Tab-separated table of C-alpha atoms in Angstrom:
chain	number	residue	atom	x	y	z
P	83	MET	CA	3.596	-9.401	22.600
P	84	GLN	CA	0.972	-6.992	21.390
P	85	GLN	CA	3.356	-4.097	21.723
P	86	LEU	CA	5.910	-5.960	19.675
P	87	LEU	CA	3.271	-6.575	16.922
P	88	PHE	CA	2.275	-2.820	17.072
P	89	PHE	CA	5.925	-1.863	16.741
P	90	ILE	CA	6.441	-3.830	13.437
P	91	ASP	CA	3.140	-2.478	12.250
P	92	LYS	CA	4.446	1.049	12.950
P	93	ILE	CA	7.649	0.394	10.983
P	94	SER	CA	5.646	-0.866	8.021
P	95	THR	CA	3.268	2.010	8.337
P	96	TRP	CA	5.934	4.657	8.444
P	97	VAL	CA	7.779	3.245	5.496
P	98	GLY	CA	4.635	2.975	3.460
P	99	GLN	CA	3.554	6.431	4.140
P	100	ALA	CA	6.988	7.865	3.526
P	101	PHE	CA	7.222	6.243	0.075
P	102	SER	CA	3.597	7.281	-0.718
P	103	TRP	CA	5.105	10.808	-1.337
P	104	LEU	CA	6.612	9.362	-4.444
P	105	ILE	CA	3.119	9.477	-5.930
P	106	PHE	CA	3.040	13.175	-5.363
P	107	ALA	CA	6.520	13.579	-6.797
P	108	LEU	CA	5.462	11.344	-9.766
P	109	THR	CA	2.401	13.561	-10.449
P	110	LEU	CA	4.621	16.710	-10.484
P	111	LEU	CA	7.132	14.915	-12.859
P	112	ILE	CA	4.405	13.876	-15.286
P	113	SER	CA	2.889	17.296	-15.273
P	114	TRP	CA	6.262	18.963	-15.913
P	115	GLU	CA	7.159	16.473	-18.637
P	116	VAL	CA	3.898	16.966	-20.447
P	117	PHE	CA	4.362	20.797	-20.192
P	118	SER	CA	7.946	20.544	-21.381
P	119	ARG	CA	7.131	18.188	-24.222
P	120	TYR	CA	4.079	19.943	-25.674
P	121	VAL	CA	4.506	23.529	-24.656
P	122	LEU	CA	8.329	24.098	-24.605
P	123	ASN	CA	8.925	21.435	-27.141
P	124	LYS	CA	11.925	20.064	-25.033
P	125	PRO	CA	11.108	16.471	-23.968
P	126	ASN	CA	13.437	14.889	-21.475
P	127	PRO	CA	14.463	11.440	-22.573
P	128	TRP	CA	15.262	10.223	-19.066
P	129	SER	CA	11.799	11.177	-17.590
P	130	PHE	CA	10.117	7.970	-18.695
P	131	ASP	CA	12.694	5.737	-16.921
P	132	LEU	CA	12.477	7.774	-13.771
P	133	MET	CA	8.648	7.576	-13.760
P	134	ILE	CA	8.854	3.838	-13.894
P	135	MET	CA	11.400	3.602	-11.174
P	136	MET	CA	9.387	5.939	-8.876
P	137	TYR	CA	6.120	4.056	-9.345
P	138	GLY	CA	7.944	0.630	-8.885
P	139	ALA	CA	9.552	1.952	-5.681
P	140	ALA	CA	6.242	3.171	-4.283
P	141	PHE	CA	4.472	-0.098	-5.159
P	142	MET	CA	7.204	-2.308	-3.653
P	143	MET	CA	7.536	-0.309	-0.448
P	144	ALA	CA	3.739	-0.180	0.140
P	145	GLY	CA	3.574	-3.981	0.244
P	146	ALA	CA	4.388	-4.364	3.989
P	147	TYR	CA	2.109	-1.359	4.816
P	148	THR	CA	-0.740	-2.892	2.953
P	149	LEU	CA	-0.242	-6.237	4.721
P	150	ALA	CA	-0.056	-4.543	8.085
P	151	LYS	CA	-3.494	-2.980	7.455
P	152	ASN	CA	-4.917	-6.285	6.110
P	153	GLY	CA	-5.607	-4.423	2.771
P	154	HIS	CA	-4.459	-7.030	0.247
P	155	VAL	CA	-7.239	-8.331	-2.100
P	156	ARG	CA	-8.497	-11.802	-1.282
P	157	GLY	CA	-9.448	-14.055	-4.150
P	158	ASP	CA	-11.946	-16.195	-2.073
P	159	VAL	CA	-15.337	-14.624	-1.866
P	160	LEU	CA	-16.405	-17.180	0.782
P	161	TYR	CA	-13.553	-16.093	3.140
P	162	GLY	CA	-15.505	-13.302	4.831
P	163	PHE	CA	-18.223	-15.702	5.906
P	164	PHE	CA	-15.822	-18.132	7.628
P	165	PRO	CA	-15.490	-18.074	11.441
P	166	PRO	CA	-12.209	-16.379	12.729
P	167	ARG	CA	-10.572	-19.690	13.548
P	168	LEU	CA	-11.072	-21.112	10.031
P	169	GLN	CA	-9.891	-17.784	8.487
P	170	ALA	CA	-6.711	-17.963	10.617
P	171	GLY	CA	-6.114	-21.667	9.823
P	172	LEU	CA	-6.389	-20.871	6.106
P	173	ASP	CA	-4.094	-17.828	6.344
P	174	LEU	CA	-1.508	-19.712	8.309
P	175	ALA	CA	-1.309	-22.541	5.779
P	176	LEU	CA	-0.993	-20.032	2.941
P	177	TYR	CA	1.667	-18.084	4.680
P	178	PHE	CA	3.831	-21.193	5.046
P	179	LEU	CA	3.009	-22.548	1.628
P	180	PHE	CA	3.217	-19.469	-0.561
P	181	PHE	CA	4.092	-16.299	1.222
P	182	ILE	CA	7.309	-17.288	3.131
P	183	PRO	CA	8.903	-19.254	0.206
P	184	GLY	CA	8.003	-16.477	-2.231
P	185	ILE	CA	9.315	-13.587	-0.105
P	186	VAL	CA	12.589	-15.414	0.841
P	187	ALA	CA	13.055	-16.115	-2.869
P	188	LEU	CA	12.436	-12.353	-3.582
P	189	ILE	CA	15.066	-11.344	-0.961
P	190	TRP	CA	17.599	-13.898	-2.224
P	191	ALA	CA	17.317	-13.029	-5.844
P	192	GLY	CA	16.745	-9.320	-5.189
P	193	TYR	CA	19.964	-9.079	-3.157
P	194	ASP	CA	22.006	-10.597	-5.972
P	195	TYR	CA	20.230	-8.496	-8.573
P	196	ALA	CA	20.870	-5.262	-6.533
P	197	ALA	CA	24.480	-6.161	-5.632
P	198	GLU	CA	25.443	-6.743	-9.258
P	199	SER	CA	23.704	-3.579	-10.439
P	200	PHE	CA	25.637	-1.488	-7.597
P	201	ALA	CA	28.905	-3.093	-8.443
P	202	ILE	CA	28.846	-1.870	-12.118
P	203	ARG	CA	26.900	1.295	-11.242
P	204	GLU	CA	24.243	0.347	-13.733
P	205	HIS	CA	22.387	2.973	-15.625
P	206	SER	CA	19.328	2.700	-17.841
P	207	THR	CA	20.072	1.887	-21.490
P	208	LEU	CA	16.616	2.569	-22.817
P	209	THR	CA	17.514	6.225	-23.392
P	210	ALA	CA	20.718	8.309	-23.725
P	211	ASN	CA	22.123	9.430	-20.310
P	212	GLY	CA	19.576	7.234	-18.574
P	213	PRO	CA	19.282	7.501	-14.798
P	214	PRO	CA	21.090	5.081	-12.498
P	215	LEU	CA	19.218	1.764	-11.884
P	216	TYR	CA	20.997	0.500	-8.806
P	217	PRO	CA	19.075	2.620	-6.259
P	218	PHE	CA	15.913	1.317	-7.616
P	219	LYS	CA	17.153	-2.310	-7.642
P	220	MET	CA	18.147	-2.001	-3.983
P	221	VAL	CA	14.532	-1.352	-3.195
P	222	ILE	CA	13.781	-5.068	-4.088
P	223	PRO	CA	15.522	-6.773	-1.139
P	224	VAL	CA	14.633	-4.006	1.239
P	225	ALA	CA	10.903	-4.406	0.376
P	226	GLY	CA	11.308	-8.180	0.799
P	227	VAL	CA	12.804	-7.849	4.300
P	228	LEU	CA	9.904	-5.536	5.378
P	229	LEU	CA	7.404	-7.991	4.014
P	230	ILE	CA	9.032	-10.950	5.747
P	231	MET	CA	8.977	-9.022	9.026
P	232	GLN	CA	5.326	-8.069	8.625
P	233	GLY	CA	4.610	-11.662	7.503
P	234	VAL	CA	5.905	-13.010	10.663
P	235	VAL	CA	3.618	-10.646	12.647
P	236	GLU	CA	0.679	-11.825	10.617
P	237	ILE	CA	1.593	-15.474	11.361
P	238	ILE	CA	1.537	-14.656	15.062
P	239	ARG	CA	-1.778	-12.994	14.660
P	240	CYS	CA	-3.047	-16.170	13.050
P	241	ILE	CA	-1.767	-18.304	15.925
P	242	ILE	CA	-3.345	-15.789	18.595
P	243	CYS	CA	-6.675	-16.126	16.616
P	244	LEU	CA	-6.557	-19.882	16.568
P	245	ARG	CA	-6.061	-19.916	20.337
P	246	ASN	CA	-8.505	-17.266	21.324
P	247	GLY	CA	-11.033	-17.485	18.603
P	248	ALA	CA	-10.868	-13.909	17.706
P	249	TRP	CA	-8.506	-11.732	15.636
P	250	PRO	CA	-6.187	-9.416	17.714
P	251	LYS	CA	-6.546	-5.717	17.278
P	252	ARG	CA	-4.588	-3.745	14.669
P	253	GLU	CA	-3.328	-0.189	14.825
P	254	GLN	CA	-5.905	2.293	13.531
P	255	ASP	CA	-5.207	4.040	10.269
P	256	VAL	CA	-6.977	6.171	7.681
P	257	GLU	CA	-9.908	4.430	6.168
P	258	GLU	CA	-12.506	5.035	3.567
P	259	VAL	CA	-15.533	6.937	4.796
P	260	ASP	CA	-18.244	4.417	6.175
P	261	VAL	CA	-21.606	6.199	5.715
P	262	ASP	CA	-23.378	4.112	8.337
P	263	LYS	CA	-20.651	4.812	10.858
P	264	LEU	CA	-20.601	8.399	9.957
P	265	LYS	CA	-24.414	8.641	10.631
P	266	SER	CA	-24.031	6.948	13.945
P	267	MET	CA	-21.341	9.453	14.906
P	268	VAL	CA	-23.509	12.526	14.194
P	269	SER	CA	-26.716	10.893	15.285
P	270	THR	CA	-28.402	11.346	11.911
P	271	THR	CA	-31.076	9.126	10.453
P	272	ASP	CA	-32.147	8.561	6.969
P	273	ARG	CA	-35.429	10.291	7.809
P	274	ASP	CA	-33.529	13.368	8.945
P	275	ILE	CA	-31.650	13.417	5.681
P	276	ALA	CA	-34.797	13.019	3.620
P	277	GLU	CA	-36.602	15.821	5.505
P	278	ALA	CA	-33.401	18.099	5.050
P	279	ASP	CA	-33.517	17.300	1.259
P	280	ARG	CA	-37.289	18.102	0.977
P	281	ALA	CA	-36.766	21.416	2.863
P	282	LEU	CA	-33.804	22.299	0.498
P	283	VAL	CA	-35.910	21.605	-2.613
P	284	ASN	CA	-38.879	23.591	-1.355
P	285	LYS	CA	-36.601	26.505	-0.545
P	286	GLN	CA	-35.085	26.398	-4.072
P	287	HIS	CA	-38.569	26.223	-5.670
P	288	GLY	CA	-39.803	29.125	-3.409
P	289	GLY	CA	-36.832	31.238	-4.490
P	290	HIS	CA	-37.531	30.652	-8.129
P	291	ALA	CA	-41.225	31.339	-7.958
């Protein structure tokens, strides 16, 4: 069972990381548009539409990845103080009450939305010669399918936690730097850091004297 959960996690992670490159492409596009507009005096009318679609695609396709890493923001400040079984029970109820119905509606409506756009080969009408919209709209149902897959995995994790009293392991991924964890890894204490700071200050003062 754990291998199946990890497999779905890997799919969500791979898709999220692949679409994260859109942020790099978006940065290049914005930089080029600023240069083209203010230096070359040749703005591209289609660039604004494309920026919105690239950002929207990256945002949508990162949803399952964020869920796999338990990275979505929680509104309840008391949640972290609850025991694992209570956390799992609350999560399980919310998945069935809100998550599953909401994502099923997203897939249902998104599919009709994308199919209609693809049938007429829809293009943006905000600007002349606007970019095609149907590839972007196809992202909506695809993101919904990935979210529902990851949601089922999270529901299974809740059930395991209710049964065992502890959350099952997740796949490791890039995390923000934890200073305390970093100190323990390099066997450095606050006293060592303070002494190093004093030695550096004394050395600088000695050099200026």
